[in-house]
PDB file of C-alpha atoms in Angstrom:
ATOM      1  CA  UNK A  12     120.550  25.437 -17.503  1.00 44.00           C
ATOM      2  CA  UNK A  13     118.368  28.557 -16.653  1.00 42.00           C
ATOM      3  CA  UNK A  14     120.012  31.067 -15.135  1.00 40.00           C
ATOM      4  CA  UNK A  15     122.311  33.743 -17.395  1.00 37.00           C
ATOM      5  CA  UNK A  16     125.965  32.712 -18.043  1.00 39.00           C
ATOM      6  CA  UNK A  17     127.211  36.470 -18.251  1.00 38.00           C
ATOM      7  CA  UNK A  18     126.146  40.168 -17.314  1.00 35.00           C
ATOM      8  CA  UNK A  19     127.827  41.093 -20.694  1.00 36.00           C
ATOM      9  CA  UNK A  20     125.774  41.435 -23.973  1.00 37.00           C
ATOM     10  CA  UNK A  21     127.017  39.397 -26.119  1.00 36.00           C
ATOM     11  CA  UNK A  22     124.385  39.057 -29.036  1.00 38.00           C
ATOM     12  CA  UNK A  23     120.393  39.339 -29.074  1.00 37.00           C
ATOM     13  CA  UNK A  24     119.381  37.065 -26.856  1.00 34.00           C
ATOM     14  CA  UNK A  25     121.829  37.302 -23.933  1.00 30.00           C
ATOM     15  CA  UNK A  26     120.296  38.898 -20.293  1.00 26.00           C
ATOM     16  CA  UNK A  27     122.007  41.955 -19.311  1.00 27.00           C
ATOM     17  CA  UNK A  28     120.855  43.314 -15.900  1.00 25.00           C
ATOM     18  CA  UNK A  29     117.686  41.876 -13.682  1.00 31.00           C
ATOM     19  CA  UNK A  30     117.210  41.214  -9.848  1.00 34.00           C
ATOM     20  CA  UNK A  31     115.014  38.148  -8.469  1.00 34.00           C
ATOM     21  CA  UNK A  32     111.693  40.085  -9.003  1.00 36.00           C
ATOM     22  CA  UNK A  33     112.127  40.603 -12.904  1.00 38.00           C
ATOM     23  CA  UNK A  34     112.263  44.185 -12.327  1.00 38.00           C
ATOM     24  CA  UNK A  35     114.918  45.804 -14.909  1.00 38.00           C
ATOM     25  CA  UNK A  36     115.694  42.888 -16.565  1.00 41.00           C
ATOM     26  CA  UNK A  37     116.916  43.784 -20.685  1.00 40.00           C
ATOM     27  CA  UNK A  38     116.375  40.766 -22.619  1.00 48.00           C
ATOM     28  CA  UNK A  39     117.041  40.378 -26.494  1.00 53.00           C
ATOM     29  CA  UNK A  40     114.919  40.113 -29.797  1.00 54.00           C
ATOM     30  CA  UNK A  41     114.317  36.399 -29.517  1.00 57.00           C
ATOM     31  CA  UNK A  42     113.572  36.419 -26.025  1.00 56.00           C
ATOM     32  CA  UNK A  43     111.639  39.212 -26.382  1.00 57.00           C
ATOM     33  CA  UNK A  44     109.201  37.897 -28.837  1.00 57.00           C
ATOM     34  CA  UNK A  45     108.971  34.390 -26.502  1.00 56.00           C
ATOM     35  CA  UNK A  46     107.692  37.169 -23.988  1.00 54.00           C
ATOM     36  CA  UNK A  47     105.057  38.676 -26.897  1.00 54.00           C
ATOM     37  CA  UNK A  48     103.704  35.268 -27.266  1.00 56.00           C
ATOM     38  CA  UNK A  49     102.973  34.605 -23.680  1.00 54.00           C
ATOM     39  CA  UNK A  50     101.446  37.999 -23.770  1.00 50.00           C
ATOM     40  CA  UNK A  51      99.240  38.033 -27.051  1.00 50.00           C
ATOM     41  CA  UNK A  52      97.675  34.486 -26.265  1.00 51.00           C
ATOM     42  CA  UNK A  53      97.824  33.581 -23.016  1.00 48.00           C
ATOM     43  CA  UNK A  54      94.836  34.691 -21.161  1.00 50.00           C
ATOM     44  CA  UNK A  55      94.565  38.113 -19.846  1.00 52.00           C
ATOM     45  CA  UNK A  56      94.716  38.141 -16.279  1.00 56.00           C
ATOM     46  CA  UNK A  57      93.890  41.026 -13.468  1.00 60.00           C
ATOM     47  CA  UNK A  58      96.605  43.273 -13.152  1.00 55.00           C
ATOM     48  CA  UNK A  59      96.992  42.792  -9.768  1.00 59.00           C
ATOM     49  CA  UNK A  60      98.024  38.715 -10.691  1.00 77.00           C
ATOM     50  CA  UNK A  61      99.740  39.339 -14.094  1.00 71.00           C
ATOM     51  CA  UNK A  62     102.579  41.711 -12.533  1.00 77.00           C
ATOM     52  CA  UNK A  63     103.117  38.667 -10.585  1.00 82.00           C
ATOM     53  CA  UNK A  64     103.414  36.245 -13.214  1.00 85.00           C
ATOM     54  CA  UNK A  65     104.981  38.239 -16.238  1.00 87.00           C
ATOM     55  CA  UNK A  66     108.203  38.432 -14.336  1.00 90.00           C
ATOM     56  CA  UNK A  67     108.434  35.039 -13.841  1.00 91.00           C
ATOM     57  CA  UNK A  68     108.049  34.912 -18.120  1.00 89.00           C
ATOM     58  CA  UNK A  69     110.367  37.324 -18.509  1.00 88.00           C
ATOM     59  CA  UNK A  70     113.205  35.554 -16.581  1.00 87.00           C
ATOM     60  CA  UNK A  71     113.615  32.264 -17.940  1.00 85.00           C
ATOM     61  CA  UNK A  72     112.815  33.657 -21.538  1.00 82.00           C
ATOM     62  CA  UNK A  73     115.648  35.442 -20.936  1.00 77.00           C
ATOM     63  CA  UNK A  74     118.083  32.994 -19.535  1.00 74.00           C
ATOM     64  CA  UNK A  75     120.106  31.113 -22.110  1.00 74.00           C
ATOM     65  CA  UNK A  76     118.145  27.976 -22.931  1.00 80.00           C
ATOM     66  CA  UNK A  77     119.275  25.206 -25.101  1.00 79.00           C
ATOM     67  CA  UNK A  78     120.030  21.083 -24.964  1.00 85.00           C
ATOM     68  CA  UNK A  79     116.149  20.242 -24.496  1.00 90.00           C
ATOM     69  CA  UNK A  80     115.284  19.536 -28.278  1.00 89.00           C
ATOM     70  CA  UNK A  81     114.589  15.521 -27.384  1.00 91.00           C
ATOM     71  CA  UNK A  82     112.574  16.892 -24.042  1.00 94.00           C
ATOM     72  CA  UNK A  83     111.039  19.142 -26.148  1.00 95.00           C
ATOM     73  CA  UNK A  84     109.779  17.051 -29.188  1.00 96.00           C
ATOM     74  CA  UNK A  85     108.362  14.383 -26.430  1.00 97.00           C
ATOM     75  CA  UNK A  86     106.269  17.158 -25.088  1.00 97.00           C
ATOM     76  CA  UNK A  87     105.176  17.959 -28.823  1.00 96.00           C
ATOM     77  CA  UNK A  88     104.328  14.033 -29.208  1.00 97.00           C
ATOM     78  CA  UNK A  89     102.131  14.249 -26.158  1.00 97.00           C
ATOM     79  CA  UNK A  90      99.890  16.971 -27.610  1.00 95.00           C
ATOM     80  CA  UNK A  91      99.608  14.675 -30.654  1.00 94.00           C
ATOM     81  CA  UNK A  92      98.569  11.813 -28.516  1.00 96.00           C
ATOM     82  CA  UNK A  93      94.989  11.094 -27.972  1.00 93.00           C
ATOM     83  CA  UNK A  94      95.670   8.567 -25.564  1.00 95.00           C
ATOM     84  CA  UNK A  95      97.025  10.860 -22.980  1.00 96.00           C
ATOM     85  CA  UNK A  96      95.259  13.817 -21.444  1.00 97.00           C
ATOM     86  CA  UNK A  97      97.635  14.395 -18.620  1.00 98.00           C
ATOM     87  CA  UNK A  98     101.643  14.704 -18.317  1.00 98.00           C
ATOM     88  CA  UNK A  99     103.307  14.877 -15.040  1.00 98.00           C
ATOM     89  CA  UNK A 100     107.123  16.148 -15.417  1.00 98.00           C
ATOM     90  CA  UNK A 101     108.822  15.203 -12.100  1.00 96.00           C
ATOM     91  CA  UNK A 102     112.698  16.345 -11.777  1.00 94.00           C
ATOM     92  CA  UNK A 103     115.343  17.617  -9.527  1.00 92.00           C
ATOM     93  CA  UNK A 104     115.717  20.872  -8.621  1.00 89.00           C
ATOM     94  CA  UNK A 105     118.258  22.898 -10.768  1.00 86.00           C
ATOM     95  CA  UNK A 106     117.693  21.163 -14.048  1.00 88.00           C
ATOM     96  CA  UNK A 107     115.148  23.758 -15.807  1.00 91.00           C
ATOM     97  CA  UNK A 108     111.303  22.711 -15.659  1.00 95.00           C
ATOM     98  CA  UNK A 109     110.252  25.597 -15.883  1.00 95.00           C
ATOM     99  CA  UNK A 110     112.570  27.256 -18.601  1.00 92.00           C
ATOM    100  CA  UNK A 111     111.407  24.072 -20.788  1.00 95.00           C
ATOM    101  CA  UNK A 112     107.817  24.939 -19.991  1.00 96.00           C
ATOM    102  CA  UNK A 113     107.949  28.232 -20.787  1.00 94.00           C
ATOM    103  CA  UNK A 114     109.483  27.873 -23.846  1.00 92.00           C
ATOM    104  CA  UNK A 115     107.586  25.269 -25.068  1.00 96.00           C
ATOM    105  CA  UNK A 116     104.164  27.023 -24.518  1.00 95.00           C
ATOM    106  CA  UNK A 117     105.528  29.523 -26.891  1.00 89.00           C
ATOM    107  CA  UNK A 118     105.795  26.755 -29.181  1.00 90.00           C
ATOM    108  CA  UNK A 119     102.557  25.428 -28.637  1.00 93.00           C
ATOM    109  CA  UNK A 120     100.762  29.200 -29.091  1.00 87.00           C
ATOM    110  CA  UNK A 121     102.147  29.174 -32.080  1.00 87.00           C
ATOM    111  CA  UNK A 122     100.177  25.796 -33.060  1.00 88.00           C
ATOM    112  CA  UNK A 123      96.704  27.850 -32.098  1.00 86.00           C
ATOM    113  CA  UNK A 124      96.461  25.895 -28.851  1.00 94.00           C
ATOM    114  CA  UNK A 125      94.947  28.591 -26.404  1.00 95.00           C
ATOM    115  CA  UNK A 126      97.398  28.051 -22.822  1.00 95.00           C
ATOM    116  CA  UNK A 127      96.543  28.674 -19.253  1.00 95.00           C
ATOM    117  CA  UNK A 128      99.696  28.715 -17.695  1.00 95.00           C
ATOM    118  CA  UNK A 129     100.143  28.875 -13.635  1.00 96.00           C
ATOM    119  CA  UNK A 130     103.589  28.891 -12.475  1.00 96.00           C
ATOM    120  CA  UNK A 131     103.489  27.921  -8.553  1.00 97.00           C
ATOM    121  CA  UNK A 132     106.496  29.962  -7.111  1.00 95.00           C
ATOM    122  CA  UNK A 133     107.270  31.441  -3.893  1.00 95.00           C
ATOM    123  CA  UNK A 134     110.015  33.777  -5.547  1.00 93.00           C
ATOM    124  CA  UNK A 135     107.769  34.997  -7.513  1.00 93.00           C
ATOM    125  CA  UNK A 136     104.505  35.360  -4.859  1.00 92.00           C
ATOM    126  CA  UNK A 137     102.166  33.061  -6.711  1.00 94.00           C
ATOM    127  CA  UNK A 138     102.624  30.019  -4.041  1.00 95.00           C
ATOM    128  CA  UNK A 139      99.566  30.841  -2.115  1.00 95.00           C
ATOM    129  CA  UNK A 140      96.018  28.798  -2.756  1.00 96.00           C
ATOM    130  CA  UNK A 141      94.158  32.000  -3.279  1.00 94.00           C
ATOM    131  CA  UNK A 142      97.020  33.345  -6.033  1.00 94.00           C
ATOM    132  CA  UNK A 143      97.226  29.753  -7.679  1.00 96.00           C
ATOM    133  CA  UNK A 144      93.280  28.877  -7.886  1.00 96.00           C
ATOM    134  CA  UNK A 145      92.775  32.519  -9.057  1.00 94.00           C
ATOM    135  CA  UNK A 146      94.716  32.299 -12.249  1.00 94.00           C
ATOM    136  CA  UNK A 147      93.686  28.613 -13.077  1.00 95.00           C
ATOM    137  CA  UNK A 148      89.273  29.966 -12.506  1.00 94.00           C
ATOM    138  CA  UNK A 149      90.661  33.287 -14.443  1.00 92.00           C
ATOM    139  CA  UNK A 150      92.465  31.725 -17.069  1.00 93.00           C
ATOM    140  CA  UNK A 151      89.003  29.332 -17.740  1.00 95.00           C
ATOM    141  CA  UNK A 152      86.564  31.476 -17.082  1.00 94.00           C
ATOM    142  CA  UNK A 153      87.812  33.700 -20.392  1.00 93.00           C
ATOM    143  CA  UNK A 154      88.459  29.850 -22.385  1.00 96.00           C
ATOM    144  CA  UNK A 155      84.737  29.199 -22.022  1.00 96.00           C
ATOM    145  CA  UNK A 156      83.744  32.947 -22.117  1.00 95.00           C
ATOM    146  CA  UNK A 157      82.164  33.181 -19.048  1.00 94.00           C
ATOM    147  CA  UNK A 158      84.075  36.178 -17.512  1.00 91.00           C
ATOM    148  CA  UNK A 159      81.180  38.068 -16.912  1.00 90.00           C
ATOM    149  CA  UNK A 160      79.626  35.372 -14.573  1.00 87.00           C
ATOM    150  CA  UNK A 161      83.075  34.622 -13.036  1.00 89.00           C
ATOM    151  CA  UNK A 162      83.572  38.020 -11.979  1.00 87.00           C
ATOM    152  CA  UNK A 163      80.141  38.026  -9.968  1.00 86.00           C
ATOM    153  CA  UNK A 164      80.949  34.589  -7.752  1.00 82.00           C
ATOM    154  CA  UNK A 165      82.737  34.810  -4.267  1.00 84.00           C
ATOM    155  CA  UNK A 166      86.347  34.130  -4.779  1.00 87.00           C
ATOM    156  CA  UNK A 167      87.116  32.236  -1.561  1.00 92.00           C
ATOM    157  CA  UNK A 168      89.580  29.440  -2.155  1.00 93.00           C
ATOM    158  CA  UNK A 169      86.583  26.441  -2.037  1.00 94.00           C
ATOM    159  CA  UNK A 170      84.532  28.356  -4.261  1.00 94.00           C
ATOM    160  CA  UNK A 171      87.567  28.851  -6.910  1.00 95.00           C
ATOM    161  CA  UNK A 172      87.813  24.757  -6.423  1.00 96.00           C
ATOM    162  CA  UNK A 173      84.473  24.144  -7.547  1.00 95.00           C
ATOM    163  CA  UNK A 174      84.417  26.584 -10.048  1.00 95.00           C
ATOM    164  CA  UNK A 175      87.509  25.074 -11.842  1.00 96.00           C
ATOM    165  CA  UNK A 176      86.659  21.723 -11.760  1.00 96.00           C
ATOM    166  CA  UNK A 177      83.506  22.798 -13.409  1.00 96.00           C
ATOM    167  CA  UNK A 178      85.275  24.422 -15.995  1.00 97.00           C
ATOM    168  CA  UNK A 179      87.428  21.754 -16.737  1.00 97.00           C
ATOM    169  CA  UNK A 180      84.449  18.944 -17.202  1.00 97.00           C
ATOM    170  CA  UNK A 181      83.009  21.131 -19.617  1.00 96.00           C
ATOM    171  CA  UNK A 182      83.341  20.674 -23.330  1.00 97.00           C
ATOM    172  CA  UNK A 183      85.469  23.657 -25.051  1.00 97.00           C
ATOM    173  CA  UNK A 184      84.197  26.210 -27.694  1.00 96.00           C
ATOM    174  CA  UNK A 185      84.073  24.745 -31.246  1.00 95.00           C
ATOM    175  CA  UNK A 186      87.384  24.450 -32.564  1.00 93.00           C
ATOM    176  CA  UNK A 187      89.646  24.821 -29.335  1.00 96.00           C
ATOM    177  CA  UNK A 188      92.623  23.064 -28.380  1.00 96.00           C
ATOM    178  CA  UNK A 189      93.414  23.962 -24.647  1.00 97.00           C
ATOM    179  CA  UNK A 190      96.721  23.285 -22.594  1.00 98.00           C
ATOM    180  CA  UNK A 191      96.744  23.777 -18.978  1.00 98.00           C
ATOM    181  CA  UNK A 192      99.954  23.848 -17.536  1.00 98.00           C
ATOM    182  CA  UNK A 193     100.431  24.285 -13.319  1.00 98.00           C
ATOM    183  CA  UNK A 194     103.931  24.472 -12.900  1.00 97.00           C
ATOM    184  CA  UNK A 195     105.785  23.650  -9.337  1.00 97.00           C
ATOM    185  CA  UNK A 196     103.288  22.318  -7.551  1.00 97.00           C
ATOM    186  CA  UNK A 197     105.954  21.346  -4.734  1.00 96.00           C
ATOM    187  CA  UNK A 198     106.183  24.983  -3.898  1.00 96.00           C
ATOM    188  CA  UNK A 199     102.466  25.348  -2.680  1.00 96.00           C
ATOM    189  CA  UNK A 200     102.525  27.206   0.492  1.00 93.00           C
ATOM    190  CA  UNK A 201     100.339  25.515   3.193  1.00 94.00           C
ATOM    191  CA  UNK A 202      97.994  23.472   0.447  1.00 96.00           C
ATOM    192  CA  UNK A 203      98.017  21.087  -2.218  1.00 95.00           C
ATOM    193  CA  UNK A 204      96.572  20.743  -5.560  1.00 96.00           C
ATOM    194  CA  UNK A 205      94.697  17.295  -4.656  1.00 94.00           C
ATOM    195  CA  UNK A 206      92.184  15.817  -7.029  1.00 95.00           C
ATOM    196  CA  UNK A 207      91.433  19.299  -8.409  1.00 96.00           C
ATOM    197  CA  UNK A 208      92.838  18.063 -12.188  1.00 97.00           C
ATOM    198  CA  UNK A 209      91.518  14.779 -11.306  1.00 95.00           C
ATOM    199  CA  UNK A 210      88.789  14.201 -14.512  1.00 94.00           C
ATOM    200  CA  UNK A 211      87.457  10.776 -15.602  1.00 91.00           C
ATOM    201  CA  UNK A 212      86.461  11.873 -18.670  1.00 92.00           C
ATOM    202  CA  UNK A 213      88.423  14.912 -20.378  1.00 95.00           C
ATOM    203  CA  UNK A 214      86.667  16.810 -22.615  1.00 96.00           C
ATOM    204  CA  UNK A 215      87.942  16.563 -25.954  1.00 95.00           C
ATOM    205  CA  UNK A 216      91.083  18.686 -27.131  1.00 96.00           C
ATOM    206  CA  UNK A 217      92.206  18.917 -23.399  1.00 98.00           C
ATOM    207  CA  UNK A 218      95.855  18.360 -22.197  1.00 98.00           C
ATOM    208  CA  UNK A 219      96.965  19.047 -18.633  1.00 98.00           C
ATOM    209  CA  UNK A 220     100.547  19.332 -17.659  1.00 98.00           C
ATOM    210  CA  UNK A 221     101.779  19.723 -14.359  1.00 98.00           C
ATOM    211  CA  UNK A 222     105.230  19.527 -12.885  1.00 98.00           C
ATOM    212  CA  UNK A 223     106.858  19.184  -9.648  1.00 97.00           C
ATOM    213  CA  UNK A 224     110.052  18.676  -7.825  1.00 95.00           C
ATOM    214  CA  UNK A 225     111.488  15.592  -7.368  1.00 92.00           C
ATOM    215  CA  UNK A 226     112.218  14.724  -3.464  1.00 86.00           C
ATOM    216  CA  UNK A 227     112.927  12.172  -1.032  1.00 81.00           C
ATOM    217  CA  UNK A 228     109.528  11.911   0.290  1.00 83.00           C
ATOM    218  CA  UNK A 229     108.058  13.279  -2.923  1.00 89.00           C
ATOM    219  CA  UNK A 230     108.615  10.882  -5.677  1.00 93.00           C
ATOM    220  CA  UNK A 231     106.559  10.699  -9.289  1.00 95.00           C
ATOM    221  CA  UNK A 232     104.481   7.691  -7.848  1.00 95.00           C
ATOM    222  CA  UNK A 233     103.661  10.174  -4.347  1.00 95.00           C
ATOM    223  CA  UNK A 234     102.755  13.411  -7.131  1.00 96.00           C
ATOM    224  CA  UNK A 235     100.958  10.968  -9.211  1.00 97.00           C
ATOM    225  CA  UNK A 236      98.686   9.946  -5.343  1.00 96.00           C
ATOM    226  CA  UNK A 237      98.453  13.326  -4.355  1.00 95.00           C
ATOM    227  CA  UNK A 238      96.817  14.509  -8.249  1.00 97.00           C
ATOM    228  CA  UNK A 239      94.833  11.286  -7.719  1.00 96.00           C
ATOM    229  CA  UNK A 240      96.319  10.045 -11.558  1.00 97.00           C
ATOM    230  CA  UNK A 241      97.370   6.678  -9.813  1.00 94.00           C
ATOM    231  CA  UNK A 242      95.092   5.067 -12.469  1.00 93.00           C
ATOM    232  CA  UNK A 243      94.311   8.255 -15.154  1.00 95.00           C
ATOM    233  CA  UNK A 244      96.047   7.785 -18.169  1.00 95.00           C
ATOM    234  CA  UNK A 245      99.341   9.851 -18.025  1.00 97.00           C
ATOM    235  CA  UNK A 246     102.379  10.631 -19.596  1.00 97.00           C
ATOM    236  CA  UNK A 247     105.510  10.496 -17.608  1.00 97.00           C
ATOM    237  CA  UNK A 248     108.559  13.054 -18.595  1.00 96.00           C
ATOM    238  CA  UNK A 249     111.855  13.068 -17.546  1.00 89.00           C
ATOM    239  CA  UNK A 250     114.641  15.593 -17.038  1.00 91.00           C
ATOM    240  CA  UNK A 251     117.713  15.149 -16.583  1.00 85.00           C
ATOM    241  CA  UNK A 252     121.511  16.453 -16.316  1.00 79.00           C
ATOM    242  CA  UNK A 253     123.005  18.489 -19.785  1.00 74.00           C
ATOM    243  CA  UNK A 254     125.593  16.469 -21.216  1.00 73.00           C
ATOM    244  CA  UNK A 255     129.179  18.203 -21.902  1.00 72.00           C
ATOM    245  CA  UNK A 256     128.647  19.004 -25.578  1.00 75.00           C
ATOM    246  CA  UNK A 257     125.045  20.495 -24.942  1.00 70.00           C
ATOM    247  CA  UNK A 258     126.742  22.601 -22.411  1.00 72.00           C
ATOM    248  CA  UNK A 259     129.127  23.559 -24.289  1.00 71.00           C
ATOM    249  CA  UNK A 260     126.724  24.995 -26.942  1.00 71.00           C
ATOM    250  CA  UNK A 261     125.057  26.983 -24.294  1.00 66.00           C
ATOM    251  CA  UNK A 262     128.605  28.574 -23.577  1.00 71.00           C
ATOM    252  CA  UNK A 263     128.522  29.615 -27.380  1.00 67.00           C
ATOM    253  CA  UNK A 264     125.341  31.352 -27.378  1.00 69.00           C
ATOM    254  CA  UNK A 265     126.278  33.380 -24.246  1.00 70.00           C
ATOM    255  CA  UNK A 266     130.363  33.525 -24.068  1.00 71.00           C
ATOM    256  CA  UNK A 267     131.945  32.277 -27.446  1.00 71.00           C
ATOM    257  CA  UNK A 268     135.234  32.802 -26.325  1.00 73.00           C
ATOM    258  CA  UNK A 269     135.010  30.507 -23.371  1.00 67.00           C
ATOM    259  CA  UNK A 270     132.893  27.709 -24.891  1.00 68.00           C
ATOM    260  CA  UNK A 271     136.515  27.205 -27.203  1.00 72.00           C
ATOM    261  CA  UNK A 272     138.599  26.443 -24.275  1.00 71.00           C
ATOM    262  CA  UNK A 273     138.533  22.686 -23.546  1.00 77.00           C
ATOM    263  CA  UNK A 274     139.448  22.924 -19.884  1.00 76.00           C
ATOM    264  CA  UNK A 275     137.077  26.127 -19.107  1.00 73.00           C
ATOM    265  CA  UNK A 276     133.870  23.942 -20.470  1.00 65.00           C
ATOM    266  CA  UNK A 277     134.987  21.005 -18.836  1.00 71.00           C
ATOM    267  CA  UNK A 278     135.669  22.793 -15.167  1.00 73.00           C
ATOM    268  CA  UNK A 279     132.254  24.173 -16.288  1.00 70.00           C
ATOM    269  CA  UNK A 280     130.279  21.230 -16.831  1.00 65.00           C
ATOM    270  CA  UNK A 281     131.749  19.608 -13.691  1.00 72.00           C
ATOM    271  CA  UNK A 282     130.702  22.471 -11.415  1.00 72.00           C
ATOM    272  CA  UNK A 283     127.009  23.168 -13.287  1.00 69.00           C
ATOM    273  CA  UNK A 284     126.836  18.967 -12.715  1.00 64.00           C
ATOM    274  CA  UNK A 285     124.896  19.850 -16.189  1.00 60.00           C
TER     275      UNK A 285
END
């Protein structure tokens, strides 16, 4: 579930009002403090590409979100294993990847892991290559402090390419933890992300996470080709449908009244298909 069960405030962490584009969207305490986190430690990004992406934060903080706790804790193992530097989460459309993302990262923050976080979307204009490669070189660049130097390169899209993949072979600061996360890669308009996060060796206290849309010509093993991970060592996540009592919890937290009518969460469940 990730879109807002009601237009009615019903306690702090219910949506109220908000179009597509994030503009005039009210959102309560919790969710507002899931948006602080993004804020305070993700990496500062050019105002011209954070109004793009902060919407996109703001939304699916606010939606009701709930039912993920085992999805959740696998994505905490993963960080904990030093066996696997990459996790590909490859699902349906519909069934939340990136309301799960987004509220794990705030998770993760909270652990001191710094977080790049690119969310590929053409609803919320950050599909292109140029958008997309600009926020991963951005996002780096300040990791390994080398803003200053980033800022004086030419920002064509091969150049960003080159520059990333840089980044990402080299070791990280003393004492830093980094998670990468490129989310909806299916969405790229008119490229893909190729080898780019393709790295025989990761540097020590790097995870990479990337997630995609499951289709009928784009299955895990065809992501898993196209990020050229056929033989890197990776974690594989699943996703899949609520079941009726985790829906019915998310009823609670948004609608109380309906989430104690037997019929009403069943009708509910059958037409969300979870």
């Amino acid at each position: 579930m990730t879109e807002p069960l009601n237009p009615t405030p019903t306690g702090n962490d219910t949506i109220i009002t908000g179009n597509v584009s994030g503009t005039g969207i009210s959102i309560g305490q919790n969710a507002t403090s899931i948006v602080v986190i993004h804020q305070q430690n993700t990496h500062p990004l050019p105002v011209n590409l954070s109004v793009l992406k902060q919407p996109l934060i703001e939304h699916y903080t606010a939606a009701v979100f709930g039912g993920r706790d085992a999805e959740l804790a696998a994505l905490d193992d993963f960080l904990d294993d030093p066996n696997h530097p990459f996790g590909l989460l490859v699902a349906p459309a519909g069934l939340g990847k990136t309301a799960l993302l987004v509220n794990w990262i705030a998770r993760v923050q909270k652990l001191q892991w710094r977080v790049v976080f690119v969310p590929v979307s053409i609803r919320y204009q950050t599909a292109s290559e140029q958008v997309t490669l600009s926020m991963l070189a951005h996002g780096l660049a300040e990791i390994h402090n080398d803003l200053d130097e980033f800022r004086k390169n030419d920002q064509a899209s091969d150049r960003l390419r080159a520059l990333i993949i840089d980044y990402l072979r080299r070791q990280l600061p003393d004492g830093t933890n980094l998670l990468l996360v490129l989310d909806g890669i299916d969405e790229a308009l008119g490229w893909t992300v190729g080898p780019l996060l393709s790295i025989a060796s990761p540097p020590y206290g790097l995870k990479i996470v990337v997630s995609a849309r499951q289709l009928a010509n784009a299955t895990r093993e065809n992501w898993l080709t196209d990020l050229k991970w056929d033989t890197a060592k990776v974690r594989l996540f699943d996703l899949r449908p609520l079941d009726q009592p985790a829906i019915k919890a998310l009823l609670a937290q948004s609608v109380p009244e309906l989430a104690t009518d037997p019929s009403f969460v069943a009708q509910f469940y059958r037409v969300s298909e979870g």
